[in-house]
Short mmCIF file of C-alpha atoms in Angstrom, two decimals:
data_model
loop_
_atom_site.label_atom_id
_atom_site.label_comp_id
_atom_site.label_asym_id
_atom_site.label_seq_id
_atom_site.Cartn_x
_atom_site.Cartn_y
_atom_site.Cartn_z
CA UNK A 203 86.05 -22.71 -54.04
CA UNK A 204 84.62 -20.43 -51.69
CA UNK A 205 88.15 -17.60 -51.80
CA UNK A 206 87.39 -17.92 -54.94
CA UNK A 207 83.51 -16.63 -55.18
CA UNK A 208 85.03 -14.02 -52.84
CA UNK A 209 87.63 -12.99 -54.99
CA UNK A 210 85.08 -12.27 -57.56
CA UNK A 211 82.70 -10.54 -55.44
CA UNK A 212 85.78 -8.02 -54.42
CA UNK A 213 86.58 -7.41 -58.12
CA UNK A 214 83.05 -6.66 -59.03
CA UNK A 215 82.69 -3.93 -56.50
CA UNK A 216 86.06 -2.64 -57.12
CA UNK A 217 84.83 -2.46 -61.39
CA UNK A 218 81.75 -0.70 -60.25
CA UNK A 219 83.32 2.04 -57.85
CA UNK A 220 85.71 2.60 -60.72
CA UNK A 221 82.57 2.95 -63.05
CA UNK A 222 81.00 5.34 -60.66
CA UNK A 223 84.12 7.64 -60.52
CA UNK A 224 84.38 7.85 -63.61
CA UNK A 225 81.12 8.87 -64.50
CA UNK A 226 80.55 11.61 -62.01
CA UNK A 227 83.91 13.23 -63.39
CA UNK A 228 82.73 13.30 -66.58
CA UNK A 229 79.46 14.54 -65.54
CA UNK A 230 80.79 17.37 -63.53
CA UNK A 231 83.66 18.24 -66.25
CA UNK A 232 81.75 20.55 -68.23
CA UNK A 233 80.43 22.59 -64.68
CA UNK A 234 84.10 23.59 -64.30
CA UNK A 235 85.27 24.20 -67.53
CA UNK A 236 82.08 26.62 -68.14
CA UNK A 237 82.97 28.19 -64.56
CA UNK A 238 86.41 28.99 -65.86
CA UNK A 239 85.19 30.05 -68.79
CA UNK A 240 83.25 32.64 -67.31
CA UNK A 241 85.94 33.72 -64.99
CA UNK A 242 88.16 34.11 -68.43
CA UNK A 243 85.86 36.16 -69.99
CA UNK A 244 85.38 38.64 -67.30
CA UNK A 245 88.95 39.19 -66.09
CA UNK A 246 89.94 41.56 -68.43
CA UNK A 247 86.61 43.97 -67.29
CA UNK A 248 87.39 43.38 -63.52
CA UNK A 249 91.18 44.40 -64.28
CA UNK A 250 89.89 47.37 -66.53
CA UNK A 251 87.17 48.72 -63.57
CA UNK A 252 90.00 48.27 -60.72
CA UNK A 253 92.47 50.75 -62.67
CA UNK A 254 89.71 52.97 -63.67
CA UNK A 255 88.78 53.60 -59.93
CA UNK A 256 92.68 53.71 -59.11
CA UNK A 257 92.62 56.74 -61.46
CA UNK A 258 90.29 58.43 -60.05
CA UNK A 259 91.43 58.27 -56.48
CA UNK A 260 93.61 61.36 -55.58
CA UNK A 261 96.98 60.11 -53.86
CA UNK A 262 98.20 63.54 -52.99
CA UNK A 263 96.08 64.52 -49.78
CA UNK A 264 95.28 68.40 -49.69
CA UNK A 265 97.35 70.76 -48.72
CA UNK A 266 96.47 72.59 -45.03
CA UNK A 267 97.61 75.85 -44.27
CA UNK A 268 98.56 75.04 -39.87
CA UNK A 269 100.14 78.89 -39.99
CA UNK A 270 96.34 80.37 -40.98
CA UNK A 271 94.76 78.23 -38.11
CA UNK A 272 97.06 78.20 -35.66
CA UNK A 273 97.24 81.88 -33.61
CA UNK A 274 100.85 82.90 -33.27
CA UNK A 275 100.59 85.86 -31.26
CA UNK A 276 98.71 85.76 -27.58
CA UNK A 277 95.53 87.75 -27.04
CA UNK A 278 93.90 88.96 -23.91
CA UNK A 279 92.48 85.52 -23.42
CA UNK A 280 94.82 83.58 -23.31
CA UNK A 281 97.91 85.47 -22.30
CA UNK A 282 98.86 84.69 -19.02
CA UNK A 283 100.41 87.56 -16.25
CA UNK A 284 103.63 87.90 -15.69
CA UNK A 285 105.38 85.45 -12.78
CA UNK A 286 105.24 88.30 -9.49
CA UNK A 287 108.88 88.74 -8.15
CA UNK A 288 110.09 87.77 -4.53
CA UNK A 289 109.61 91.24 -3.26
CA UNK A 290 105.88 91.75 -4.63
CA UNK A 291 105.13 88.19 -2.90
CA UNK A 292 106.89 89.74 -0.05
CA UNK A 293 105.35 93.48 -0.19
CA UNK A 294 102.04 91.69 -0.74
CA UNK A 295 102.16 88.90 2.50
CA UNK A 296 103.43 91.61 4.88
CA UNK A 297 100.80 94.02 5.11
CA UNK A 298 98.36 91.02 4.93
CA UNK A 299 100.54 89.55 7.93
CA UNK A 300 99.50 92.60 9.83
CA UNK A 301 95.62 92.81 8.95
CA UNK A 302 95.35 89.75 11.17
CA UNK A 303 97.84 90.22 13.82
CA UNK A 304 96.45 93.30 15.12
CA UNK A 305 93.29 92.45 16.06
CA UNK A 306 94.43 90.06 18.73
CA UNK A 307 96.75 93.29 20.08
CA UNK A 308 93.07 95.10 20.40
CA UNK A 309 91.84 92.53 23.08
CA UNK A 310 94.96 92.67 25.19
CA UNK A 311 95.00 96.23 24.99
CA UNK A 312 91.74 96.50 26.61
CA UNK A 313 93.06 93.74 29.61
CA UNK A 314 95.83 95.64 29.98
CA UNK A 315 93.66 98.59 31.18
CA UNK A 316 90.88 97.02 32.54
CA UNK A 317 93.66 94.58 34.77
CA UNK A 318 94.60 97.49 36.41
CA UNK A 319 90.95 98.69 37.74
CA UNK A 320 89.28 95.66 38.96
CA UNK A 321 89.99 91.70 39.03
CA UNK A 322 86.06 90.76 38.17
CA UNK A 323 85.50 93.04 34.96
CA UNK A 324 89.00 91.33 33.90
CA UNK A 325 87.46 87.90 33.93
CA UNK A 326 84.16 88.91 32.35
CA UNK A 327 86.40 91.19 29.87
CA UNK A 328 87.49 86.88 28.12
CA UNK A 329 83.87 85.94 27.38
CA UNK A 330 82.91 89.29 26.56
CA UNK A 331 85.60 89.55 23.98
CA UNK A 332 84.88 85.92 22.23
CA UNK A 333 81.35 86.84 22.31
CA UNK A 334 81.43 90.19 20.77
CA UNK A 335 84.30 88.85 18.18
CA UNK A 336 82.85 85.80 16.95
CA UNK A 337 79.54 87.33 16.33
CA UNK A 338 80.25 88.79 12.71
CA UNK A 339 81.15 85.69 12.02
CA UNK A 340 78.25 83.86 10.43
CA UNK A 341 78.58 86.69 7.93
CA UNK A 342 82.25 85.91 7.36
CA UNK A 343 81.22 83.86 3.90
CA UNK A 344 80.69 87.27 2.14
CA UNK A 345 84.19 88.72 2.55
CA UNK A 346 84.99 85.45 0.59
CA UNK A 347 83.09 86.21 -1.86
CA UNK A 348 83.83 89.65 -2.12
CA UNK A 349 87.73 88.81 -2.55
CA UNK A 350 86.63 86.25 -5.08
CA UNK A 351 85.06 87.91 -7.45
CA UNK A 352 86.68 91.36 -7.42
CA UNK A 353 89.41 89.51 -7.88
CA UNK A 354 87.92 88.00 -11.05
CA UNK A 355 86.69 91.60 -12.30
CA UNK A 356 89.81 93.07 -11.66
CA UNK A 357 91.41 90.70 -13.63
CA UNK A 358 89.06 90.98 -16.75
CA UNK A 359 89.61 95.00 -16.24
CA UNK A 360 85.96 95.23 -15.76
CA UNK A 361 85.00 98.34 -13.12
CA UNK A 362 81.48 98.73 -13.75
CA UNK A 363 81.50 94.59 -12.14
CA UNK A 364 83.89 95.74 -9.51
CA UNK A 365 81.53 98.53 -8.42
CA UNK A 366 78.32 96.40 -8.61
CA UNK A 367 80.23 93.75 -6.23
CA UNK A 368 81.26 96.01 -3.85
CA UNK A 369 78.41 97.72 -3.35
CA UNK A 370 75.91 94.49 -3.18
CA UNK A 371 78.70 92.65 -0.67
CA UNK A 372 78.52 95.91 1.06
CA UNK A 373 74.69 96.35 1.28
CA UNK A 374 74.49 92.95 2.15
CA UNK A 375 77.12 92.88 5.50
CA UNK A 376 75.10 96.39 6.43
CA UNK A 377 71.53 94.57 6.43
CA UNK A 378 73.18 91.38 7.85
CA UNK A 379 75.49 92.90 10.84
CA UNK A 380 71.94 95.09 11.58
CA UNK A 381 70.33 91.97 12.42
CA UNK A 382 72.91 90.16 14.35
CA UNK A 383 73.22 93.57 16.35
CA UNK A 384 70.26 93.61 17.20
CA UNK A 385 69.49 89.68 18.32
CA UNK A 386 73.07 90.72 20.14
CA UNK A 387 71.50 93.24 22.19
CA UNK A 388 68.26 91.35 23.19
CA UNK A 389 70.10 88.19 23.78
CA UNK A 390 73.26 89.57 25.48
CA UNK A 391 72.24 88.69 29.10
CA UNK A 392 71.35 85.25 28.48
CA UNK A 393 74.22 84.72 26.77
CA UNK A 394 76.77 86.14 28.97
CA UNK A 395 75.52 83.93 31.33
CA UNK A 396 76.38 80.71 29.19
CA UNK A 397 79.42 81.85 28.45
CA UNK A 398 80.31 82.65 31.84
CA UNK A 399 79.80 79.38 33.49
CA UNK A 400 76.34 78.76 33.46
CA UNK A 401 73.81 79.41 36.93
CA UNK A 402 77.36 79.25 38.84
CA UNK A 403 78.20 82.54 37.64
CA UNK A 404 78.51 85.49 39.82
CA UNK A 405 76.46 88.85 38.77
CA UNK A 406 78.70 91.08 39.18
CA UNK A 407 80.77 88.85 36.40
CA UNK A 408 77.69 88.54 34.30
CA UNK A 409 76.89 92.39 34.62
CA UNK A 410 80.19 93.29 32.73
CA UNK A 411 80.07 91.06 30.42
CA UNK A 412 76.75 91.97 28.80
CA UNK A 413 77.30 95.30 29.27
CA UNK A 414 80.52 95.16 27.56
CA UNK A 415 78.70 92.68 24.92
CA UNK A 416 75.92 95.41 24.34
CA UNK A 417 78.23 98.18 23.60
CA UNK A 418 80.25 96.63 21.26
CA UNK A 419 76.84 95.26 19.32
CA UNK A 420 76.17 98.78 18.39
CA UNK A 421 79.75 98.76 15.99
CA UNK A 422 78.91 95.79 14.67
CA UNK A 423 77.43 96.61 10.83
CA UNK A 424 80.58 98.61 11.01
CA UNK A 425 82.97 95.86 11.38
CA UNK A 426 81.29 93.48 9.09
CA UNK A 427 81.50 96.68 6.84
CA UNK A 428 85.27 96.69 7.10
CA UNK A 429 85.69 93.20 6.95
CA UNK A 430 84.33 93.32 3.56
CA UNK A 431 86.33 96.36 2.49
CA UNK A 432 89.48 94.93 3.88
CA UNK A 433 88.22 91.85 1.27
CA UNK A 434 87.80 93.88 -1.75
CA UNK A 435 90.97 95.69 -1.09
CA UNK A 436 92.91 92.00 -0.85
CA UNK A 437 91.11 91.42 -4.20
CA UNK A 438 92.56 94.13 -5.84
CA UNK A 439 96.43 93.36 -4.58
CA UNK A 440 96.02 95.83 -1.93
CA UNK A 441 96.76 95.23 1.44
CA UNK A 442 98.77 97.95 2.85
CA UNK A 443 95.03 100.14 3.09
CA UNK A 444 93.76 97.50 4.95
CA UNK A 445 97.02 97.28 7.18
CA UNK A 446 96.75 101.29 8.01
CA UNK A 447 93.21 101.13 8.68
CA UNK A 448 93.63 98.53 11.09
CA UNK A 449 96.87 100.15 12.88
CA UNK A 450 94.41 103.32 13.12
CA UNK A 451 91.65 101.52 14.89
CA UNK A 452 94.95 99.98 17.27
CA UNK A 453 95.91 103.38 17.83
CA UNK A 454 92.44 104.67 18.42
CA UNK A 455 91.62 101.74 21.23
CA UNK A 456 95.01 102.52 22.69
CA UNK A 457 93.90 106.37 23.12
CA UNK A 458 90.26 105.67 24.18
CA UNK A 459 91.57 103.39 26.95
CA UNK A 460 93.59 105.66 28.30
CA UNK A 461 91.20 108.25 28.63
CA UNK A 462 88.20 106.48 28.99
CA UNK A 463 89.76 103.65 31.01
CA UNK A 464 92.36 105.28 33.24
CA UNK A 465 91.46 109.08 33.31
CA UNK A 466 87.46 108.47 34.04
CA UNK A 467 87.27 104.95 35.37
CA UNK A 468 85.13 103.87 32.93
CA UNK A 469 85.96 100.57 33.53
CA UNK A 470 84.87 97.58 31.02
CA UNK A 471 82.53 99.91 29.67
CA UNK A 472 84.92 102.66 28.47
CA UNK A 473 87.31 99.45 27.06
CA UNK A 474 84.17 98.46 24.98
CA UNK A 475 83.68 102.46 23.72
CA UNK A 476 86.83 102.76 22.90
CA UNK A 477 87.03 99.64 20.92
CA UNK A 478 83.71 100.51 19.24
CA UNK A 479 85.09 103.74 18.08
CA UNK A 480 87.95 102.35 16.73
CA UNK A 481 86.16 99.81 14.71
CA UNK A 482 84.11 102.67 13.64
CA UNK A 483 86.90 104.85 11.99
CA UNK A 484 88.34 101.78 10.45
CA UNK A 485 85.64 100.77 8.58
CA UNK A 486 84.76 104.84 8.06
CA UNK A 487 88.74 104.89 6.78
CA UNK A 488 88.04 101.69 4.47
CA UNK A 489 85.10 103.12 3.14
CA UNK A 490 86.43 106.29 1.89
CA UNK A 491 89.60 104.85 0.18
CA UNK A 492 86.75 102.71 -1.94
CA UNK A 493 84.93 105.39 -3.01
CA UNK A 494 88.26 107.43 -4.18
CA UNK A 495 89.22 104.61 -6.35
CA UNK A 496 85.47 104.18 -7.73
CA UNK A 497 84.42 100.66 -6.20
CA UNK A 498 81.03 102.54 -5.13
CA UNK A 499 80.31 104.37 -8.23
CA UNK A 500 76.80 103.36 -9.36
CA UNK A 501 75.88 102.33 -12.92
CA UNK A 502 75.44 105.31 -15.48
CA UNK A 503 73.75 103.23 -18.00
CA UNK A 504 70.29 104.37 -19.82
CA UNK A 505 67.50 102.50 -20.05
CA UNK A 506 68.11 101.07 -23.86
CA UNK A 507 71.36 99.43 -22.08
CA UNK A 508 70.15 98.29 -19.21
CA UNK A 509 67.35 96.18 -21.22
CA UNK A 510 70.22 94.63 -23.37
CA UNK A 511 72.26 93.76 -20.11
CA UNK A 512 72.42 90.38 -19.99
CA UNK A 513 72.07 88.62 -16.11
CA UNK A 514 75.24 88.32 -15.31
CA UNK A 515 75.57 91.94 -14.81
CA UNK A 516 72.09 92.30 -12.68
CA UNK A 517 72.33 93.22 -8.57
CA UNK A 518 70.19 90.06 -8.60
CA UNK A 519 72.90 87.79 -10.23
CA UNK A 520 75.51 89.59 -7.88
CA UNK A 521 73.66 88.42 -4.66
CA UNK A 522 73.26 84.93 -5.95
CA UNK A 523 76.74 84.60 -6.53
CA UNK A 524 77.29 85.80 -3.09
CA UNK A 525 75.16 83.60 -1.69
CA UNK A 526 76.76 80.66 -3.46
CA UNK A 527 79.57 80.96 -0.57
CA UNK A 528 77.34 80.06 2.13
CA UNK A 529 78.51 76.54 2.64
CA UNK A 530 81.74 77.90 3.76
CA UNK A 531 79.67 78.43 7.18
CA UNK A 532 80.22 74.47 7.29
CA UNK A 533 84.35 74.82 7.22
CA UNK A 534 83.98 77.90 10.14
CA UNK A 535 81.74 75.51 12.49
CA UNK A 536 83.79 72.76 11.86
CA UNK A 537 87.15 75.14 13.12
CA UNK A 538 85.21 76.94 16.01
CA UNK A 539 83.94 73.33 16.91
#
């Protein structure tokens, strides 16, 4: 009895879920068939608008011209120079070779005299030399900057910017080795005596070395003034000028020696005259083969042209830019120390 009443129970719901499917399908029927409807009606316009904006798209991109844009031929900016041979690398190092081994003959030149005279002026002549040699120096940061940018100007063909270069770099070692000359010759006694060992020193020792010190501060601009011209000249791909000049000075110290040194018994003084001369016609030398090739021609511009001169070609721009090589006095401490 009761599977029964169960049995019917089941078959009712069963009826009435069937009833309820049914319904909601029939219901919902006319939803879809008006959706696809709609979708049938507007297929044909979607289709139509999609090959209308097909048409108008261009498939064919444009044609470029890459000949008209593209520069076939080099110009001055961007051609590069020619690859220098062995024997220009060669005719180029040599001379440069020499500008730096020759100075070092200079010093033992003067011991090779003074040796021969007296045992105490031979000591003093060591600190007197590193002294007197190492005090140009702090000034040393110019003749960079000098071989820098003449070498730039040179390049570019520009001489009225080679000129202006050499003559600021130039003004500027004059008024630079004036000053160091002259805290030189106050300060040479108290620093012959630190360089010659201090209170344990002798005086006779100390004597010779700041009189040789003293001397050679007077030739001073003069060497900073051919240090610089030996720079430009480097700048420009010439070193055999700056070779000769420096053989002439040799060759100078070698002759005042002997007749200062030897014939009069000048002792360490005559050594430091003689090498003061020499310096002196170097840089004299140096000086002279600038001005024949026009590095210390001033500017023949009017006023109208100097107003439209932009600051790149203004003395004052020239000095910044030499002063922009002052931190190489970092890299020289850090070798001396």
């Amino acid at each position: 009895m009761r599977l029964n009443v169960v049995a019917r129970h089941l078959l009712c719901l069963a009826l009435a879920s069937e009833a309820f499917q049914l319904r909601s399908t029939a219901n919902f029927r006319p939803l879809y068939r008006s959706s696809n409807s709609w979708k049938e009606r507007n297929r044909g316009r979607y289709i139509k608008a999609v090959e209308t904006s097909m048409e108008d798209i261009d498939t064919e991109p444009p044609h470029l011209d890459i000949t008209e844009t593209i520069e076939t031929t080099p110009t001055e900016s961007n051609k590069y120079p020619p690859t220098p041979t062995f024997q220009e690398c060669f005719s180029f190092a040599l001379p440069a070779f020499g500008i730096y081994v020759c100075p070092p003959l200079m010093s033992l030149i003067d011991a090779a005299f003074i040796g021969r005279t007296s045992s105490i002026q031979l000591a003093a002549l060591g600190p007197a030399s590193a002294i007197s040699d190492s005090a140009a120096l702090p000034l040393l940061f110019l003749s960079i900057a000098s071989t820098n940018l003449i070498a730039k100007s040179f390049a570019e063909k520009d001489q009225t910017a080679s000129a202006r270069i050499s003559r600021t770099a130039l003004g500027m070692g004059s008024i630079g080795g004036l000053v160091i000359a002259t805290l030189l010759v106050v300060m040479a006694n108290p620093i012959s005596v630190l360089y010659c060992g201090g209170s344990t020193a002798s005086s006779a020792m100390v004597e010779a070395c700041t009189k040789y010190v003293a001397i050679r501060a007077l030739a001073l601009p003069f060497v900073v003034i051919a240090t610089i011209a030996q720079a430009i000249c480097i700048g420009t791909k010439d070193t055999k000028t700056p070779m000769l000049s420096v053989l002439l000075a040799g060759a100078c110290n070698l002759f005042g020696d002997f007749i200062l040194v030897k014939r009069l018994g000048q002792g360490i003084a005559g050594a430091a005259w003689a090498t003061s001369a020499s310096q002196i016609i170097a840089a004299g030398l140096l000086l002279r083969h600038l001005k024949n090739r026009g590095f210390l021609k001033k500017e023949t511009l009017n006023k109208q042209k100097k107003e439209q001169a932009n600051d790149q070609t203004t003395t004052i721009s020239t000095v910044k830019q030499l002063l922009a090589f002052i931190p190489f006095l970092y890299v020289m401490a850090v070798k001396i120390g």
